[in-house]
Amino acid sequence: MDAVRPMLRLFTDEQVDGIVDDALAVLEATGFYVENEEALALLAGAGLRLDRGRAWAPPAAIRRALSTAPARIAVYDRDGALALDLGADRVHFDPGSAAIFCLDPRTRRRRPPVTPDLVQLAWVTQACDHIAAQSTGLVPSDVPEALADRWRLAVALLNCRKPVITGTFRKDAFAVMKSMLAAARGGEAALREKPLAIFDCCPTPPLKWSDLTCQALIDGARAGIPAELVSMPMSGASSPVTLREVVVQHAAECLSGILIHQLACPGAPIVWGGSPAGFDMRHGTTPMGAVETMMIDVGYAQVGKRLRLPTHAYMALSDAKTVDYQGGLETGIGAALAALAGINVVSGPGMLDYESCQSLEKLVLDNEICGMALRLVRGIGHGSAAQAPDLIRQVVELGSFLAHPHTRANFRAELLSPGKAIDRATYGGWEKAGCRDAADRAADEVQRILAKGNPAPPPPELARELRRIMDADARRLGLDAPPPLA
Amino acid sequence: MGQPEDILLELNKAVLAGDEAGARELAGRALGAGIAPLAAIDGGLVPGIGEAGRLWDEGEYFLPELVAAAQAMKAAMAVLQPALAVDGGRRGLGRVVIGTVEGDIHDIGKTLVGTLLAANGFEVFDEGADVPPSRFVARARHVDADLLCASALLTTTMSRQRDLVAAAREAGLRAKVCVGGAPVTQAWADAIGADGFADNAVAAVALARRLVGRDA
């Protein structure tokens, strides 16, 4: 018999349907704003009422778009193996993305990342067993701004096999990034067949689609590259304060994005995701570690599931400034709740300080959290009837459980063995190892991983091709050639 | 009610309660009762916003209450201001022009800083978000600003703060230019030649006081 898959639900199905109805009513009565000509043309072609960049969508148009969006999206690693099977309640973690700082392991203070930091992030991500995808998690400060988005992708592809959660900073980036992905996959048709990356598309709350975001949606849809909606209403700041209404606004923003996306290419893959927050009414910040933020995430994921769409959330991350108790507790609770909610893409590990700072040490520790969360939702398996009485009788009569064949056959699957960053030693053992705390042990683990060099060396022709693409792009923009890629 | 002191007390309460409509109406009634605009500001608005600031400092008031108090004060000011002599407006601690740089539509942090500055006695001109350097400069010149504060929330829009510093210098403004926003650091502020940087709203008030010479 299969294990029970533990699930956390915050709404009844009827309540979810009510939220969707409210979101449809928002799109019909208030509409949404679109700052991209191509998107406006698509909406006009679908018969929507438009007025100076504002569009009103009848529920039927949204329902039609929903009917063509796929329920399952498969994403493959650099070698072509299935890595993300998005849909149903399957959970995958990836490092939180696009941090503008990294935590320096030596000073334990933040600083702007440079290309070697991006390389190291990719290496450590490759080494984290419970992290299924990589992300372009750092914004490099040592390459021109105009090249930063594509540069991150090149570094990721050359230093880690896992598929990439990424995005564009500029409209002209998509074509360049697509050519990089196609180079890694062996052509655009192969890339469409086996996607290697997911592109984040972020509407601006409330209900606005910028030129850049629309273009990312449209270009991605046409290329068959999965899009991930990142709607980010903030309770009481850029949406109503009550959590249900935040979920309604999130749904309205995502539904309008799905409409644009499916009009560009019906059937193109798209993920129901977000990065909302329970706004902090004292500091004016957007705490990702707040329990209300996690509740909004779990709530909107339930809406996405009801609409039969793959889901995403920014969870398993913290607003702490260093690798400390707050960092662990917020990340741990978030990862467990995300897993219990069955969210398909959970972006967050490694991240600190309101999605602004990546830490390799935290990523190694968070990998352990992800392992625990994934173990939790595997649940407790049910053996055959009467297995327990028989086993217990045998051992009581014959001796040790430890070396029993049943133990040896099952303990690896049944009991998760943590990595070296987690302390399972006796007190004496801990003293003997130098009384080191979690951050110290994680730093050791990071050094051990980095000392081995690139864990995913790319085929030489891929490295050459990506270099060629970057150099050509720099020339096109009239910029100096960027630094070495690895 | 109808005595000048009663009206001022009510105005005070309306600001503290964030009652925008009430504050606007009471400001009109104050003028109707013959109260001088400056007396209405000093006796009605300043104590109200000051009390809101005190409650904020003590952790009693949160952002929604503080911002509502500032909006009520702004509504009353809009009624009282035209009645003041052309250059008779009080400058308080100083005049501040604030906004989010061009290309950036994040305005929560900027609004918070503006609100706290107003609550602490500065006269604040909030230009909103997506403000080009030319508009910052024109506004600062028009109101003879002491401080020009620019927020940027994106790494991609930070560079507009550099443009603004250059534009302010070129225009020969006497206003000191301050920068802030999530990706902004002291090192960035130094690199672009800004006069000040603060990484949160409370620090921004301290910075502003220092730059106008009210604190050592």
XYZ file of C-alpha atoms in Angstrom:
702
model
C 0.000 0.000 0.000
C 1.214 3.472 -0.795
C 2.142 5.970 1.856
C -0.300 8.761 2.565
C 1.012 11.933 0.911
C 0.620 14.515 3.697
C -0.984 17.696 2.359
C -1.593 21.118 3.843
C -4.685 22.922 2.607
C -5.842 26.353 3.719
C -9.075 26.478 1.690
C -11.939 24.164 0.785
C -12.448 23.575 -2.944
C -15.532 25.793 -2.791
C -13.475 28.598 -1.263
C -10.872 28.260 -4.020
C -13.608 28.479 -6.644
C -14.827 31.644 -4.931
C -11.329 33.130 -5.107
C -11.107 32.342 -8.832
C -14.539 33.892 -9.396
C -13.412 37.036 -7.568
C -10.231 37.192 -9.655
C -12.247 36.862 -12.859
C -14.532 39.631 -11.642
C -11.470 41.860 -11.043
C -10.239 41.269 -14.599
C -13.667 41.985 -16.027
C -14.496 45.083 -13.964
C -11.105 46.663 -13.171
C -9.050 45.041 -15.881
C -5.256 45.165 -16.040
C -2.512 47.370 -17.499
C -0.277 46.349 -20.387
C 2.747 48.401 -21.499
C 3.730 46.291 -24.515
C 2.430 46.884 -28.033
C 2.660 43.259 -29.121
C 0.682 42.087 -26.073
C -1.938 44.774 -26.651
C -2.272 43.637 -30.261
C -2.795 40.041 -29.109
C -5.467 41.152 -26.632
C -7.177 43.294 -29.260
C -7.140 40.334 -31.625
C -8.933 38.275 -28.964
C -11.676 40.901 -28.848
C -10.825 42.463 -25.486
C -11.940 45.980 -24.698
C -8.849 48.224 -24.566
C -8.312 51.808 -23.559
C -4.927 53.503 -23.373
C -2.960 50.479 -22.200
C -5.738 49.145 -20.015
C -7.528 45.908 -20.907
C -10.697 44.299 -19.606
C -11.036 40.527 -19.935
C -14.338 38.663 -19.983
C -14.231 35.416 -17.941
C -14.718 33.351 -21.107
C -11.423 34.616 -22.557
C -9.562 33.635 -19.386
C -11.259 30.224 -19.251
C -10.229 29.599 -22.847
C -6.590 30.463 -22.055
C -6.683 28.163 -19.021
C -8.001 25.315 -21.137
C -4.898 25.348 -23.362
C -2.232 25.747 -20.629
C -0.616 22.360 -19.894
C -0.935 20.660 -16.480
C 2.515 19.087 -16.632
C 5.873 20.541 -17.658
C 9.003 18.414 -17.948
C 12.367 20.164 -17.765
C 15.629 18.369 -18.491
C 19.199 18.819 -17.323
C 22.170 19.679 -19.528
C 22.698 15.998 -20.326
C 19.064 15.532 -21.371
C 17.896 13.631 -18.269
C 14.506 14.496 -16.734
C 15.198 16.809 -13.783
C 11.971 18.683 -13.047
C 8.653 16.917 -13.503
C 6.342 19.819 -12.724
C 2.725 19.044 -11.971
C 0.552 17.276 -9.376
C 2.229 17.492 -5.923
C 5.831 16.797 -6.958
C 8.236 19.122 -5.105
C 11.560 20.478 -6.431
C 13.842 23.008 -4.783
C 16.159 25.541 -6.448
C 18.314 28.319 -4.967
C 16.611 31.689 -4.604
C 17.423 33.800 -7.636
C 18.865 37.112 -8.710
C 20.498 38.254 -5.482
C 22.394 41.512 -5.778
C 24.715 40.550 -2.930
C 26.514 37.460 -1.779
C 27.544 36.715 1.769
C 31.323 36.730 1.894
C 32.336 33.535 3.716
C 35.401 35.182 5.227
C 33.943 38.424 6.566
C 30.369 37.088 6.945
C 29.165 40.388 5.501
C 27.453 41.001 2.168
C 29.263 42.313 -0.899
C 28.479 42.647 -4.628
C 29.060 39.317 -6.385
C 31.617 38.850 -9.146
C 31.845 36.108 -11.771
C 33.856 33.675 -9.564
C 30.974 33.839 -7.043
C 28.539 32.803 -9.783
C 30.823 29.894 -10.676
C 31.002 28.797 -7.047
C 27.233 28.989 -6.650
C 26.818 26.697 -9.652
C 29.361 24.209 -8.265
C 27.754 24.093 -4.823
C 24.278 23.758 -6.372
C 25.527 20.777 -8.377
C 26.740 19.193 -5.129
C 23.434 19.662 -3.249
C 21.541 16.362 -3.563
C 18.149 17.705 -2.547
C 18.239 20.716 -4.880
C 16.838 19.758 -8.267
C 17.534 22.871 -10.320
C 20.030 25.706 -10.359
C 19.145 29.346 -10.677
C 20.944 32.362 -12.019
C 21.097 33.303 -8.379
C 23.524 36.220 -8.395
C 23.697 39.429 -10.386
C 27.362 39.891 -11.353
C 28.912 43.299 -10.645
C 32.003 42.752 -12.819
C 30.276 42.674 -16.212
C 28.431 45.568 -17.874
C 24.786 45.848 -16.785
C 23.648 45.359 -20.370
C 25.183 41.877 -20.390
C 24.397 40.736 -16.846
C 21.296 38.597 -17.519
C 22.821 36.488 -20.314
C 26.204 36.321 -18.575
C 24.602 34.613 -15.561
C 23.096 31.985 -17.832
C 26.390 31.260 -19.595
C 28.161 30.755 -16.268
C 25.328 28.497 -15.056
C 25.387 26.306 -18.154
C 29.152 25.817 -17.976
C 29.348 24.960 -14.296
C 26.319 22.858 -13.370
C 24.260 20.181 -15.120
C 20.966 21.032 -13.455
C 18.273 22.938 -15.374
C 18.210 26.686 -14.840
C 15.565 28.978 -13.360
C 16.387 32.354 -14.893
C 14.973 35.526 -16.432
C 15.759 38.593 -18.513
C 16.678 42.117 -17.344
C 16.363 43.583 -20.825
C 14.149 42.955 -23.826
C 17.028 42.069 -26.150
C 18.287 39.350 -23.787
C 15.787 36.650 -24.664
C 17.109 35.910 -28.145
C 20.694 35.727 -26.846
C 19.739 33.496 -23.921
C 17.678 31.257 -26.171
C 20.680 30.778 -28.472
C 22.785 29.787 -25.446
C 20.208 27.212 -24.358
C 19.908 25.914 -27.911
C 23.699 25.583 -28.073
C 23.649 23.484 -24.909
C 20.747 21.341 -26.103
C 21.763 20.892 -29.742
C 19.352 23.153 -31.607
C 16.098 25.010 -31.109
C 13.879 22.052 -31.972
C 15.658 19.892 -29.403
C 15.307 22.699 -26.871
C 11.562 22.884 -27.475
C 11.385 19.110 -27.060
C 13.446 19.135 -23.873
C 13.426 22.527 -22.137
C 16.567 23.346 -20.152
C 15.432 26.545 -18.438
C 12.425 28.325 -16.998
C 12.069 32.110 -17.387
C 10.549 34.176 -14.578
C 8.020 36.820 -15.651
C 7.125 39.364 -12.970
C 3.984 41.513 -13.188
C 4.022 44.746 -11.189
C 1.399 44.923 -8.455
C -1.329 45.860 -8.745
C -2.260 44.319 -12.116
C 0.395 45.762 -14.385
C 2.443 44.036 -17.114
C 5.581 45.963 -18.047
C 7.054 46.020 -21.520
C 9.927 43.722 -20.457
C 7.708 41.174 -18.714
C 5.224 40.985 -21.589
C 8.067 40.431 -24.022
C 9.492 37.631 -21.872
C 6.042 35.994 -21.778
C 5.506 36.264 -25.519
C 9.031 35.272 -26.594
C 9.061 32.342 -24.180
C 5.665 31.083 -25.323
C 6.727 31.137 -28.971
C 10.003 29.360 -28.257
C 8.335 26.703 -26.102
C 10.503 27.724 -23.159
C 8.515 27.474 -19.890
C 7.486 30.734 -18.256
C 7.063 31.153 -14.518
C 4.690 33.859 -13.315
C 6.066 35.746 -10.320
C 3.163 37.831 -9.053
C 4.092 39.716 -5.897
C 1.253 41.524 -4.163
C 2.226 42.838 -0.727
C -0.529 42.808 1.881
C -1.622 46.318 2.728
C 1.040 47.923 0.503
C 0.328 46.914 -3.089
C -2.809 44.827 -2.459
C -5.560 44.629 0.157
C -4.190 43.683 3.575
C -6.364 40.618 4.236
C -4.689 37.415 3.106
C -7.614 36.047 1.112
C -7.742 39.245 -0.922
C -3.996 39.051 -1.534
C -4.604 35.590 -2.993
C -7.418 37.001 -5.157
C -5.154 39.741 -6.520
C -2.387 37.208 -7.114
C -4.840 35.060 -9.061
C -6.031 38.018 -11.127
C -2.447 38.980 -12.026
C -1.525 35.402 -12.945
C -4.700 34.861 -14.968
C -4.078 37.996 -17.025
C -0.516 36.763 -17.672
C -1.758 33.354 -18.756
C -4.133 35.086 -21.154
C -1.304 37.027 -22.862
C 0.914 33.929 -22.849
C -1.638 31.524 -24.310
C -2.687 34.088 -26.930
C 0.947 34.249 -28.059
C 1.094 30.468 -28.356
C -1.743 28.206 -27.164
C -0.440 25.208 -25.230
C 2.872 26.846 -24.288
C 4.118 25.816 -20.820
C 3.531 28.225 -17.936
C 3.908 27.949 -14.154
C 1.551 29.534 -11.577
C 4.032 31.207 -9.260
C 4.780 34.215 -7.175
C 6.686 36.122 -4.576
C 4.020 37.894 -2.516
C 4.653 39.060 1.021
C 2.909 39.918 4.234
C 4.122 43.511 4.380
C 5.905 44.605 7.561
C 3.986 47.593 8.866
C 6.873 48.876 10.962
C 9.893 48.578 8.711
C 8.186 48.832 5.337
C 9.899 45.614 4.285
C 8.661 42.489 2.529
C 9.536 39.634 4.883
C 9.861 36.337 3.045
C 10.200 34.557 6.370
C 6.886 35.844 7.761
C 4.294 33.179 8.436
C 1.678 35.232 6.555
C 3.906 35.264 3.464
C 4.036 31.484 3.617
C 0.265 31.300 4.129
C -0.339 33.435 1.035
C 2.036 31.141 -0.906
C 0.316 27.961 0.245
C -3.065 29.544 -0.467
C -2.302 30.652 -4.020
C -0.629 27.328 -4.779
C -3.907 25.662 -3.901
C -5.624 27.942 -6.414
C -3.042 27.011 -9.089
C -3.567 23.317 -8.414
C -7.320 23.681 -8.681
C -6.730 25.255 -12.118
C -4.534 22.238 -12.988
C -1.358 24.271 -13.445
C 2.191 23.582 -12.243
C 3.027 25.789 -9.251
C 5.948 27.792 -7.896
C 6.711 29.863 -4.785
C 9.569 31.733 -3.158
C 9.785 29.738 0.062
C 12.571 28.082 2.046
C 14.417 31.367 2.482
C 14.973 33.900 5.234
C 15.339 37.591 5.947
C 18.212 37.045 8.374
C 21.401 38.882 7.445
C 23.753 36.048 8.264
C 23.697 32.260 8.663
C 21.993 32.199 12.050
C 19.022 30.885 14.045
C 16.481 33.103 12.253
C 17.917 31.980 8.923
C 17.338 28.348 9.801
C 13.929 28.675 11.367
C 12.365 30.724 8.567
C 13.899 28.529 5.890
C 12.920 25.331 7.673
C 9.306 26.270 8.254
C 8.993 27.569 4.699
C 10.477 24.428 3.143
C 8.255 22.142 5.207
C 5.111 24.106 4.381
C 6.007 24.306 0.674
C 6.541 20.550 0.554
C 3.300 19.913 2.437
C 1.505 22.204 -0.021
C 2.938 20.184 -2.932
C 4.466 23.234 -4.659
C 6.358 22.095 -7.764
C 9.154 24.700 -7.889
C 10.307 26.074 -4.541
C 12.845 28.875 -5.015
C 14.662 30.036 -1.929
C 17.534 27.958 -0.550
C 20.672 29.950 0.147
C 18.787 33.224 0.221
C 18.900 35.876 2.951
C 17.779 39.467 3.451
C 14.532 39.797 1.441
C 15.782 37.854 -1.589
C 18.834 40.070 -1.900
C 21.760 38.003 -0.600
C 22.930 34.481 -1.499
C 25.124 32.481 0.844
C 26.915 29.298 -0.182
C 27.101 28.215 3.465
C 23.375 28.699 3.907
C 22.743 26.839 0.656
C 24.596 23.810 2.010
C 22.566 23.928 5.228
C 19.319 24.566 3.347
C 20.030 21.491 1.243
C 19.644 19.536 4.474
C 16.337 21.299 5.169
C 15.136 20.399 1.657
C 16.096 16.784 2.260
C 14.033 16.737 5.452
C 11.047 18.367 3.759
C 11.170 15.927 0.852
C 11.463 13.018 3.283
C 8.463 14.298 5.244
C 6.181 14.284 2.222
C 7.272 10.814 1.151
C 5.244 9.848 4.199
C 5.238 6.551 6.010
C 5.124 3.486 3.789
C 2.777 0.612 4.453
C 4.300 -2.853 4.320
C 2.276 -5.968 3.746
C -0.244 -6.996 6.383
C 1.210 -8.975 9.289
C 4.765 -7.965 8.348
C 5.252 -6.169 11.638
C 4.260 -9.035 13.964
C 6.442 -11.430 12.035
C 9.474 -9.112 12.019
C 9.175 -8.283 15.671
C 8.764 -11.943 16.609
C 11.869 -12.917 14.623
C 14.029 -10.283 16.196
C 12.828 -10.879 19.736
C 13.585 -14.558 19.295
C 16.759 -14.284 17.221
C 18.490 -11.092 18.373
C 19.597 -7.745 16.939
C 17.546 -5.434 14.746
C 20.691 -3.663 13.579
C 22.113 -6.356 11.347
C 18.782 -7.927 10.451
C 18.308 -8.334 6.665
C 15.131 -6.239 6.850
C 17.053 -3.391 8.447
C 19.849 -3.621 5.907
C 17.393 -3.730 3.031
C 15.392 -0.716 4.180
C 17.353 1.683 6.367
C 18.820 3.803 3.576
C 15.431 4.579 2.096
C 13.710 4.867 5.441
C 16.209 7.039 7.366
C 17.618 10.167 5.757
C 21.337 10.521 6.447
C 22.279 14.180 6.689
C 25.481 15.645 5.291
C 28.410 16.850 7.345
C 26.914 20.274 8.046
C 24.364 18.704 10.403
C 25.609 17.705 13.827
C 24.582 14.195 14.886
C 27.675 13.571 16.991
C 27.725 12.972 20.728
C 28.750 15.898 22.897
C 32.232 14.459 23.181
C 32.452 14.003 19.455
C 31.374 17.579 18.900
C 34.033 18.855 21.339
C 36.671 16.747 19.669
C 35.758 18.244 16.266
C 36.459 21.724 17.620
C 33.042 22.774 19.028
C 32.086 24.118 15.610
C 28.588 25.485 14.971
C 26.390 24.962 11.902
C 27.796 27.951 9.988
C 31.374 26.747 10.651
C 30.565 23.229 9.496
C 28.788 24.540 6.394
C 31.843 26.662 5.568
C 34.012 23.529 5.793
C 31.594 21.706 3.511
C 31.641 24.546 0.964
C 35.443 24.497 0.930
C 35.432 20.727 0.434
C 33.035 21.078 -2.540
C 34.946 23.947 -4.146
C 38.311 22.203 -3.757
C 37.162 19.536 -6.194
C 36.777 22.043 -9.015
C 34.023 22.059 -11.623
C 31.733 19.096 -10.870
C 30.051 19.429 -14.267
C 32.732 20.244 -16.850
C 31.016 21.229 -20.113
C 31.848 19.798 -23.513
C 34.658 22.027 -24.898
C 32.543 23.005 -27.919
C 29.794 24.344 -25.623
C 32.284 26.520 -23.764
C 33.602 27.855 -27.083
C 30.111 28.510 -28.439
C 28.910 30.357 -25.326
C 32.071 32.448 -25.363
C 31.441 33.247 -29.022
C 27.824 34.250 -28.294
C 28.875 36.500 -25.396
C 31.650 38.166 -27.377
C 29.378 38.772 -30.376
C 26.740 40.259 -28.072
C 29.286 42.535 -26.389
C 30.475 43.729 -29.809
C 26.889 44.319 -30.943
C 26.350 46.527 -27.885
C 29.696 48.253 -28.350
C 31.017 46.977 -25.019
C 34.375 45.558 -23.987
C 34.587 41.778 -23.972
C 33.516 40.510 -20.546
C 35.927 38.618 -18.229
C 36.706 34.898 -18.619
C 33.638 32.709 -18.188
C 35.118 30.202 -15.771
C -17.338 74.104 18.859
C -16.456 77.217 16.954
C -13.927 78.809 19.262
C -10.523 79.028 17.528
C -8.886 76.827 20.164
C -11.562 74.160 19.696
C -11.044 74.132 15.927
C -7.294 73.779 16.334
C -7.760 70.948 18.810
C -10.071 69.156 16.383
C -7.609 69.710 13.556
C -4.887 68.271 15.730
C -7.034 65.198 16.410
C -7.974 64.774 12.746
C -4.300 64.692 11.728
C -3.470 62.230 14.492
C -6.393 60.013 13.473
C -5.440 60.193 9.793
C -8.848 61.672 8.955
C -8.098 63.285 5.599
C -11.601 64.627 4.882
C -11.961 65.918 8.443
C -8.594 67.668 8.348
C -9.429 69.339 5.039
C -12.790 70.549 6.342
C -11.357 71.784 9.660
C -8.605 73.687 7.858
C -11.307 75.493 5.892
C -13.239 76.167 9.053
C -10.111 77.556 10.732
C -9.656 80.080 7.933
C -13.362 80.906 8.107
C -13.057 81.585 11.836
C -10.295 84.087 11.115
C -7.381 81.965 12.311
C -4.159 82.929 10.525
C -2.862 80.127 8.288
C 0.457 79.979 10.121
C -1.347 79.740 13.457
C -3.462 76.896 12.076
C -0.337 75.063 10.961
C 1.512 75.625 14.218
C -1.459 74.998 16.466
C -3.335 72.353 14.516
C -1.097 70.420 12.179
C 2.317 70.406 13.822
C 1.188 69.039 17.202
C -0.908 66.366 15.453
C 1.852 65.103 13.182
C 4.338 65.428 16.030
C 2.206 63.211 18.228
C 1.876 60.699 15.371
C 5.670 60.675 15.089
C 6.002 60.131 18.828
C 3.562 57.200 18.737
C 5.543 55.748 15.837
C 8.777 56.060 17.797
C 7.176 54.261 20.714
C 5.966 51.398 18.536
C 2.298 52.283 19.069
C 1.706 53.517 15.524
C 2.450 51.434 12.447
C 2.938 52.556 8.858
C -0.759 52.683 7.911
C -1.475 55.091 10.776
C 1.622 57.180 10.179
C 1.029 57.501 6.432
C -2.653 58.350 7.012
C -1.617 61.108 9.468
C 0.782 62.536 6.888
C -1.931 62.448 4.225
C -4.377 64.233 6.534
C -1.755 66.880 7.189
C -1.096 67.226 3.473
C -4.842 67.650 2.802
C -5.081 70.406 5.405
C -1.932 72.063 4.083
C -3.453 72.186 0.620
C -6.234 74.338 2.088
C -3.973 76.536 4.204
C -1.077 77.004 1.783
C -2.836 79.274 -0.752
C -3.792 81.586 2.100
C -0.166 82.081 3.066
C 1.789 84.988 1.631
C 3.711 83.972 -1.470
C 6.989 83.255 0.263
C 5.548 83.226 3.729
C 5.387 79.437 3.960
C 7.241 78.061 6.888
C 10.188 75.951 5.958
C 10.127 73.913 9.114
C 13.491 72.226 9.426
C 13.920 72.499 5.692
C 12.377 71.769 2.329
C 12.782 68.330 0.803
C 12.018 67.220 -2.745
C 11.744 63.444 -2.866
C 10.994 60.873 -5.545
C 11.886 57.528 -7.128
C 14.221 57.777 -10.117
C 13.157 57.505 -13.742
C 12.423 53.986 -14.930
C 11.628 52.746 -11.417
C 8.056 52.514 -10.150
C 8.772 51.344 -6.575
C 7.508 54.036 -4.263
C 6.800 52.487 -0.878
C 10.245 53.139 0.583
C 10.352 56.639 -0.815
C 6.869 57.427 0.551
C 7.882 56.125 3.952
C 10.952 58.356 4.055
C 8.889 61.367 2.934
C 6.282 60.660 5.584
C 8.805 60.363 8.380
C 10.549 63.541 7.251
C 7.210 65.370 7.300
C 6.416 63.936 10.710
C 9.735 65.284 11.925
C 9.114 68.826 10.789
C 10.415 68.952 7.228
C 8.324 70.388 4.436
C 8.168 67.568 1.909
C 7.414 67.755 -1.819
C 6.808 64.205 -2.994
C 7.213 63.903 -6.754
C 6.114 60.261 -6.843
C 7.868 57.520 -8.848
C 9.535 57.380 -12.272
C 10.821 60.950 -11.938
C 13.316 62.170 -14.582
C 16.306 64.244 -13.376
C 14.914 67.333 -15.130
C 11.751 67.228 -13.015
C 13.708 66.735 -9.780
C 15.847 69.724 -10.647
C 12.973 71.964 -11.745
C 11.008 71.211 -8.588
C 14.010 71.718 -6.315
C 14.698 75.071 -7.931
C 11.046 76.115 -7.758
C 10.698 75.456 -4.033
C 14.307 76.383 -3.214
C 14.832 72.942 -1.696
C 17.404 72.188 0.962
C 17.479 68.483 0.167
C 16.865 66.395 -2.917
C 16.200 62.725 -2.098
C 16.151 60.019 -4.775
C 15.210 56.388 -4.297
C 16.077 53.458 -6.590
C 14.955 49.904 -5.922
C 16.622 48.159 -8.834
C 20.260 47.612 -9.715
C 19.268 48.622 -13.226
C 17.878 52.015 -12.158
C 20.552 52.907 -9.615
C 22.605 54.557 -12.330
C 19.880 57.212 -12.628
C 20.951 58.467 -9.219
C 24.319 59.262 -10.759
C 22.526 61.157 -13.544
C 20.563 63.093 -10.951
C 23.664 64.116 -8.986
C 25.210 65.322 -12.234
C 22.061 67.223 -13.221
C 21.803 68.883 -9.812
C 25.450 69.981 -9.944
C 25.118 71.230 -13.490
C 22.025 73.240 -12.564
C 23.958 74.760 -9.673
C 21.349 73.752 -7.114
C 22.172 74.466 -3.499
C 20.159 71.411 -2.444
C 22.144 68.506 -1.077
C 21.441 65.247 -2.911
C 20.651 62.119 -0.877
C 20.190 58.592 -2.224
C 18.623 55.414 -0.887
C 16.917 52.174 -1.878
C 17.490 48.443 -1.474
C 20.588 48.031 -3.678
C 22.124 51.373 -2.693
C 25.116 51.486 -0.376
C 27.339 54.141 1.149
C 30.041 53.082 -1.299
C 27.692 53.763 -4.222
C 26.684 57.120 -2.759
C 30.364 58.034 -2.433
C 31.140 56.820 -5.934
C 28.483 59.011 -7.553
C 29.281 62.026 -5.401
C 26.002 62.142 -3.484
C 25.905 64.206 -0.293
C 24.199 61.578 1.807
C 22.967 58.013 2.065
C 20.621 56.285 4.495
C 19.556 52.671 4.409
C 16.224 53.055 6.209
C 13.628 55.710 6.898
C 14.668 56.394 10.475
C 18.277 56.821 9.385
C 17.031 59.125 6.608
C 15.537 61.500 9.188
C 18.803 61.596 11.122
C 20.693 62.209 7.879
C 18.346 65.010 6.839
C 18.655 66.710 10.233
C 22.417 66.497 10.011
C 22.540 67.875 6.466
C 20.400 70.906 7.332
C 22.604 71.568 10.343
C 20.111 70.647 13.032
C 22.282 67.965 14.572
C 25.960 67.615 15.057
